[in-house]
CSV table of C-alpha atoms and ligand atoms in Angstrom, one decimal:
chain,number,residue,atom,x,y,z
A,1,MET,CA,-10.7,22.7,-2.9
A,2,THR,CA,-13.5,23.2,-0.2
A,3,THR,CA,-13.2,21.7,3.1
A,4,THR,CA,-16.3,19.6,2.7
A,5,THR,CA,-14.6,18.2,-0.6
A,6,LEU,CA,-11.4,17.5,1.7
A,7,LYS,CA,-13.5,15.6,4.3
A,8,HIS,CA,-14.3,12.9,1.9
A,9,ILE,CA,-10.8,12.3,0.6
A,10,PRO,CA,-9.1,9.4,2.1
A,11,ARG,CA,-6.1,10.2,4.0
A,12,HIS,CA,-4.3,6.9,3.3
A,13,ILE,CA,-5.2,4.4,0.5
A,14,GLY,CA,-3.9,0.8,0.6
A,15,ILE,CA,-3.9,-1.2,-2.7
A,16,VAL,CA,-3.5,-5.0,-3.5
A,17,MET,CA,-2.5,-4.7,-7.3
A,18,ASP,CA,-4.1,-8.0,-8.8
A,19,GLY,CA,-4.8,-9.0,-12.1
A,20,ASN,CA,-1.3,-8.6,-14.0
A,21,GLY,CA,-0.9,-12.4,-14.8
A,22,ARG,CA,-4.7,-12.6,-16.4
A,23,TRP,CA,-4.1,-9.1,-18.1
A,24,ALA,CA,-1.1,-10.9,-20.0
A,25,LYS,CA,-2.7,-13.9,-20.5
A,26,ALA,CA,-5.6,-12.3,-22.5
A,27,ARG,CA,-2.8,-10.8,-24.6
A,28,ARG,CA,-1.0,-14.3,-25.1
A,29,ARG,CA,1.9,-12.9,-23.3
A,30,PRO,CA,4.2,-13.9,-20.4
A,31,ARG,CA,3.0,-12.9,-16.9
A,32,SER,CA,5.8,-10.6,-16.6
A,33,PHE,CA,4.6,-8.4,-19.4
A,34,GLY,CA,1.4,-8.1,-17.3
A,35,HIS,CA,3.8,-7.0,-14.2
A,36,ASN,CA,5.7,-4.5,-16.6
A,37,ALA,CA,2.5,-3.0,-17.8
A,38,GLY,CA,1.4,-2.7,-14.0
A,39,ARG,CA,4.0,-0.1,-13.6
A,40,LYS,CA,2.1,2.3,-15.7
A,41,ALA,CA,-1.0,2.0,-13.4
A,42,VAL,CA,1.4,2.5,-10.4
A,43,ARG,CA,2.3,5.9,-12.0
A,44,GLU,CA,-1.5,6.8,-12.6
A,45,VAL,CA,-2.2,6.3,-8.9
A,46,VAL,CA,0.5,8.0,-7.8
A,47,GLU,CA,-0.5,11.1,-9.8
A,48,GLY,CA,-4.1,10.7,-9.0
A,49,CYS,CA,-3.4,10.7,-5.3
A,50,ILE,CA,-1.1,14.0,-5.4
A,51,ARG,CA,-3.9,15.6,-7.4
A,52,GLN,CA,-6.6,14.7,-4.8
A,53,GLY,CA,-4.7,15.5,-1.7
A,54,VAL,CA,-4.3,12.0,-0.4
A,55,GLU,CA,-1.6,11.9,2.0
A,56,ALA,CA,-0.3,8.3,2.0
A,57,LEU,CA,-0.4,5.6,-0.6
A,58,THR,CA,0.6,1.8,0.3
A,59,LEU,CA,1.1,-0.6,-2.5
A,60,PHE,CA,1.4,-4.5,-2.1
A,61,ALA,CA,4.0,-5.4,-4.8
A,62,PHE,CA,5.3,-8.5,-3.4
A,63,SER,CA,3.8,-10.7,-0.6
A,64,SER,CA,5.9,-12.8,1.7
A,65,GLU,CA,3.9,-15.8,-0.1
A,66,ASN,CA,5.0,-14.6,-3.6
A,67,TRP,CA,8.1,-16.5,-3.3
A,68,GLN,CA,6.4,-19.4,-4.2
A,69,ARG,CA,5.8,-18.4,-7.6
A,70,PRO,CA,7.9,-20.0,-10.4
A,71,PRO,CA,11.6,-18.9,-10.0
A,72,ASP,CA,11.4,-17.2,-13.5
A,73,GLU,CA,8.4,-15.1,-12.5
A,74,VAL,CA,9.9,-13.8,-9.0
A,75,GLY,CA,13.2,-13.2,-10.8
A,76,ALA,CA,11.3,-11.0,-13.4
A,77,LEU,CA,9.6,-9.1,-10.6
A,78,LEU,CA,12.6,-8.5,-8.6
A,79,GLU,CA,14.5,-7.2,-11.8
A,80,LEU,CA,11.2,-5.0,-12.4
A,81,PHE,CA,11.7,-3.4,-8.9
A,82,MET,CA,15.4,-2.7,-9.8
A,83,LEU,CA,14.3,-1.3,-13.2
A,84,ALA,CA,11.6,1.0,-11.3
A,85,LEU,CA,14.0,2.3,-8.7
A,86,ASP,CA,16.4,3.1,-11.3
A,87,LYS,CA,13.9,4.7,-13.9
A,88,GLU,CA,11.2,6.2,-11.5
A,89,VAL,CA,12.8,7.5,-8.5
A,90,ASP,CA,14.0,11.0,-10.0
A,91,GLU,CA,10.5,11.6,-10.9
A,92,LEU,CA,9.0,10.7,-7.9
A,93,ASP,CA,11.4,12.8,-5.9
A,94,GLN,CA,10.7,15.9,-8.4
A,95,ASN,CA,7.1,15.3,-7.5
A,96,GLY,CA,7.6,15.6,-3.9
A,97,VAL,CA,6.9,11.8,-3.2
A,98,ARG,CA,8.6,10.3,-0.1
A,99,LEU,CA,9.3,6.8,-0.7
A,100,ARG,CA,9.7,4.0,1.6
A,101,PHE,CA,9.8,0.1,1.4
A,102,ILE,CA,7.7,-2.0,4.3
A,103,GLY,CA,8.4,-5.8,4.7
A,104,ASP,CA,11.4,-7.9,5.5
A,105,LEU,CA,14.0,-6.5,3.2
A,106,SER,CA,16.9,-8.6,4.4
A,107,ALA,CA,15.6,-11.3,2.0
A,108,PHE,CA,16.6,-9.3,-1.2
A,109,ASP,CA,19.9,-9.3,-2.6
A,110,LYS,CA,22.4,-6.6,-1.6
A,111,ALA,CA,22.3,-4.4,-4.6
A,112,LEU,CA,18.5,-4.3,-4.5
A,113,HIS,CA,18.3,-3.8,-0.8
A,114,LYS,CA,20.8,-0.8,-1.0
A,115,ARG,CA,18.7,0.6,-3.8
A,116,MET,CA,15.8,0.8,-1.6
A,117,VAL,CA,17.4,2.1,1.4
A,118,GLU,CA,19.0,4.9,-1.0
A,119,ALA,CA,15.8,5.8,-2.7
A,120,ALA,CA,14.1,6.4,0.9
A,121,LYS,CA,16.9,8.4,2.2
A,122,ARG,CA,16.9,10.6,-1.0
A,123,THR,CA,13.2,11.3,-0.8
A,124,ALA,CA,12.9,11.4,3.1
A,125,GLY,CA,12.2,15.2,3.2
A,126,ASN,CA,9.4,14.9,0.6
A,127,THR,CA,6.0,15.9,1.9
A,128,LYS,CA,3.7,15.8,-1.1
A,129,LEU,CA,2.7,11.9,-0.9
A,130,GLN,CA,4.0,9.3,1.3
A,131,LEU,CA,4.5,6.2,-1.0
A,132,ASN,CA,5.0,2.8,1.0
A,133,ILE,CA,5.8,-0.1,-1.4
A,134,ALA,CA,5.2,-3.5,0.4
A,135,VAL,CA,7.8,-6.1,-0.5
A,136,ASN,CA,8.3,-9.4,1.1
A,137,TYR,CA,5.6,-8.0,3.1
A,138,GLY,CA,3.0,-9.8,5.3
A,139,GLY,CA,0.3,-8.3,7.8
A,140,ARG,CA,1.2,-11.3,10.0
A,141,TRP,CA,4.6,-10.8,9.9
A,142,ASP,CA,4.2,-7.2,10.6
A,143,VAL,CA,2.1,-8.0,13.9
A,144,VAL,CA,5.1,-10.5,14.9
A,145,GLN,CA,7.9,-8.1,14.3
A,146,ALA,CA,6.1,-5.4,16.5
A,147,ALA,CA,5.3,-7.9,19.2
A,148,ARG,CA,9.0,-9.1,19.1
A,149,GLN,CA,10.2,-5.4,19.5
A,150,ALA,CA,7.7,-4.9,22.4
A,151,ALA,CA,8.7,-7.9,24.0
A,152,MET,CA,12.5,-6.8,23.7
A,153,ALA,CA,11.9,-3.5,25.2
A,154,VAL,CA,10.1,-5.2,28.2
A,155,ALA,CA,13.2,-7.7,28.5
A,156,ARG,CA,15.5,-4.7,28.4
A,157,GLY,CA,13.4,-3.0,31.4
A,158,GLU,CA,12.5,-0.1,29.6
A,159,LEU,CA,8.6,-0.9,29.4
A,160,ALA,CA,6.2,-2.3,31.6
A,161,VAL,CA,4.0,-5.2,30.2
A,162,ASP,CA,0.9,-2.8,31.4
A,163,ALA,CA,2.4,0.2,29.2
A,164,ILE,CA,1.5,-1.9,25.8
A,165,ASP,CA,-1.4,-0.6,24.7
A,166,GLU,CA,-3.0,-0.4,21.2
A,167,ALA,CA,-1.2,3.3,20.6
A,168,ALA,CA,1.9,1.9,22.1
A,169,PHE,CA,2.0,-1.3,19.9
A,170,GLU,CA,1.0,0.4,16.8
A,171,ARG,CA,4.3,2.5,17.1
A,172,TRP,CA,6.2,-0.9,16.3
A,173,THR,CA,4.3,-1.5,13.2
A,174,SER,CA,5.7,-0.7,9.8
A,175,LEU,CA,3.2,1.9,9.2
A,176,ALA,CA,3.7,4.0,12.5
A,177,GLU,CA,3.3,7.7,12.0
A,178,VAL,CA,1.3,7.3,8.6
A,179,PRO,CA,-2.2,8.5,8.8
A,180,PRO,CA,-4.8,5.7,9.6
A,181,LEU,CA,-5.6,3.4,6.8
A,182,ASP,CA,-9.0,4.9,5.2
A,183,LEU,CA,-9.6,3.2,2.1
A,184,PHE,CA,-8.6,-0.4,1.0
A,185,ILE,CA,-8.8,-1.1,-2.9
A,186,ARG,CA,-8.1,-4.6,-4.5
A,187,THR,CA,-8.5,-4.9,-8.2
A,188,GLY,CA,-8.8,-8.0,-10.1
A,189,GLY,CA,-12.2,-9.4,-9.0
A,190,ASP,CA,-11.1,-11.3,-5.8
A,191,HIS,CA,-12.6,-10.3,-2.3
A,192,ARG,CA,-10.0,-11.1,0.0
A,193,ILE,CA,-7.2,-9.4,1.9
A,194,SER,CA,-4.3,-11.8,1.5
A,195,ASN,CA,-2.4,-11.1,4.4
A,196,PHE,CA,-2.0,-7.2,3.5
A,197,LEU,CA,-2.3,-4.6,6.4
A,198,LEU,CA,-4.1,-6.5,9.0
A,199,TRP,CA,-3.5,-4.4,11.9
A,200,GLN,CA,-4.5,-1.1,9.9
A,201,LEU,CA,-7.5,-2.5,8.2
A,202,ALA,CA,-9.4,-2.7,11.5
A,203,TYR,CA,-11.4,0.3,10.2
A,204,ALA,CA,-10.8,1.0,6.5
A,205,GLU,CA,-13.4,0.9,4.1
A,206,LEU,CA,-13.0,-1.9,1.4
A,207,TYR,CA,-13.5,-1.5,-2.2
A,208,PHE,CA,-13.2,-4.3,-4.9
A,209,THR,CA,-13.1,-4.0,-8.4
A,210,GLU,CA,-13.2,-6.4,-11.6
A,211,THR,CA,-10.6,-3.9,-13.3
A,212,LEU,CA,-7.3,-5.7,-13.8
A,213,TRP,CA,-4.4,-3.8,-12.1
A,214,PRO,CA,-2.7,-2.5,-15.7
A,215,ASP,CA,-6.1,-1.4,-16.7
A,216,PHE,CA,-6.5,0.8,-13.2
A,217,ASN,CA,-6.2,4.5,-14.1
A,218,GLN,CA,-7.0,7.9,-12.3
A,219,THR,CA,-10.7,7.5,-13.6
A,220,SER,CA,-10.6,4.0,-11.6
A,221,LEU,CA,-9.2,5.8,-8.6
A,222,GLN,CA,-11.7,8.5,-8.8
A,223,LEU,CA,-14.5,5.8,-8.8
A,224,ALA,CA,-12.9,4.3,-5.7
A,225,ILE,CA,-12.8,7.6,-3.9
A,226,ASN,CA,-16.2,8.8,-4.8
A,227,ASP,CA,-17.5,5.2,-3.4
A,228,PHE,CA,-15.6,6.1,-0.2
A,229,ALA,CA,-17.2,9.5,-0.1
A,230,ARG,CA,-20.5,7.8,0.2
A,231,ARG,CA,-20.0,5.6,2.9
A,232,GLU,CA,-21.3,6.5,6.6
A,233,ARG,CA,-18.3,5.6,8.7
A,234,ARG,CA,-19.7,4.8,12.3
A,235,PHE,CA,-16.4,3.4,14.0
A,236,GLY,CA,-18.8,1.4,16.5
A,237,ARG,CA,-21.2,4.4,17.0
A,238,THR,CA,-24.9,4.2,15.7
A,239,GLY,CA,-25.9,6.1,12.6
A,240,ASP,CA,-27.9,8.9,14.8
A,241,GLN,CA,-24.9,9.6,16.8
A,242,VAL,CA,-22.7,10.2,13.6
A,243,ALA,CA,-25.4,12.5,12.2
A,244,GLN,CA,-25.4,14.4,15.5
A,245,ALA,CA,-21.6,14.9,15.6
A,246,ALA,CA,-21.5,15.8,12.1
A,247,ALA,CA,-24.3,18.6,12.6
A,248,ARG,CA,-22.4,20.3,15.5
B,301,LIG,C1,-0.5,-9.4,-8.7
B,301,LIG,O1,-1.1,-9.7,-9.9
B,301,LIG,C2,0.7,-8.6,-8.9
B,301,LIG,C3,1.7,-8.8,-8.2
B,301,LIG,C4,2.1,-9.9,-7.5
B,301,LIG,C5,2.9,-7.9,-8.7
B,301,LIG,C6,2.5,-6.4,-8.5
B,301,LIG,C7,3.8,-5.5,-9.0
B,301,LIG,C8,3.5,-4.6,-10.1
B,301,LIG,C9,2.2,-3.9,-10.2
B,301,LIG,C10,4.7,-4.2,-10.8
B,301,LIG,C11,4.9,-2.7,-10.5
B,301,LIG,C12,5.3,-2.3,-9.0
B,301,LIG,C13,6.1,-1.7,-8.8
B,301,LIG,C14,6.0,-1.1,-7.2
B,301,LIG,C15,7.2,-0.9,-9.7
B,301,LIG,P1,-1.0,-11.4,-10.3
B,301,LIG,O2,0.2,-11.8,-10.9
B,301,LIG,O3,-1.5,-12.4,-9.1
B,301,LIG,O4,-2.3,-11.6,-11.2
B,301,LIG,P2,-3.4,-12.7,-11.5
B,301,LIG,O5,-4.1,-12.8,-10.1
B,301,LIG,O6,-3.8,-12.1,-12.8
B,301,LIG,O7,-2.4,-14.1,-12.0
């Protein structure tokens, strides 16, 4: 792969995997059938990211708000996560994937919590792709928990209030030390952020597709990356400044 190609590959992709329910409904099957089918799409994007040289992938699997869904759907989703942890971790590990869970994990039952922690520990040394699964996660929650940690450091006398700048604050967020989020993808046709990575989305490119999550595959990922590669990212500068910097 040439350096020119690499320049257009997002280092970090975040995905809101939407549309499982509608995919199942179109097949007259329960919503859980759609979530289960969504697992295949997860495998597809993980493989696609490894092939393309994407460094980090963050998937929104269960939001803080998803607890409000019917109890049987919540139960089916939690069971699916447990099953996925049992079935997929070996292969992820063999493929060099470092798996992490972000969100308030204390809300999950002990067995699931333990499996998440174990999977993270087991894959901690892998470097091919960093896969972050957001569960019981909310972007506002993340900002608030980071603010709490900053306040506690000040209260302990370890930190001056003036020392809290953007870089320092970021170190308390769930994705500290993960490359900046370059590309946000949402499947399922809606154009919303839905309380996903609010802090990290500041300069991400946004990509929305009608494709329902279970139908999302490596070709869909390639289309999103191609679209990203065509964007001019100015980070507050003018187009001329960006062109001059690129010519240097
Ligand atoms: C949103 O679709 C999807 C979810 C709330 C769950 C996402 C879970 C998976 C893709 C399962 C596999 C994930 C892992 C990490 C093993 P929706 O139910 O809101 O769909 P709708 O908008 O069509 O109703």
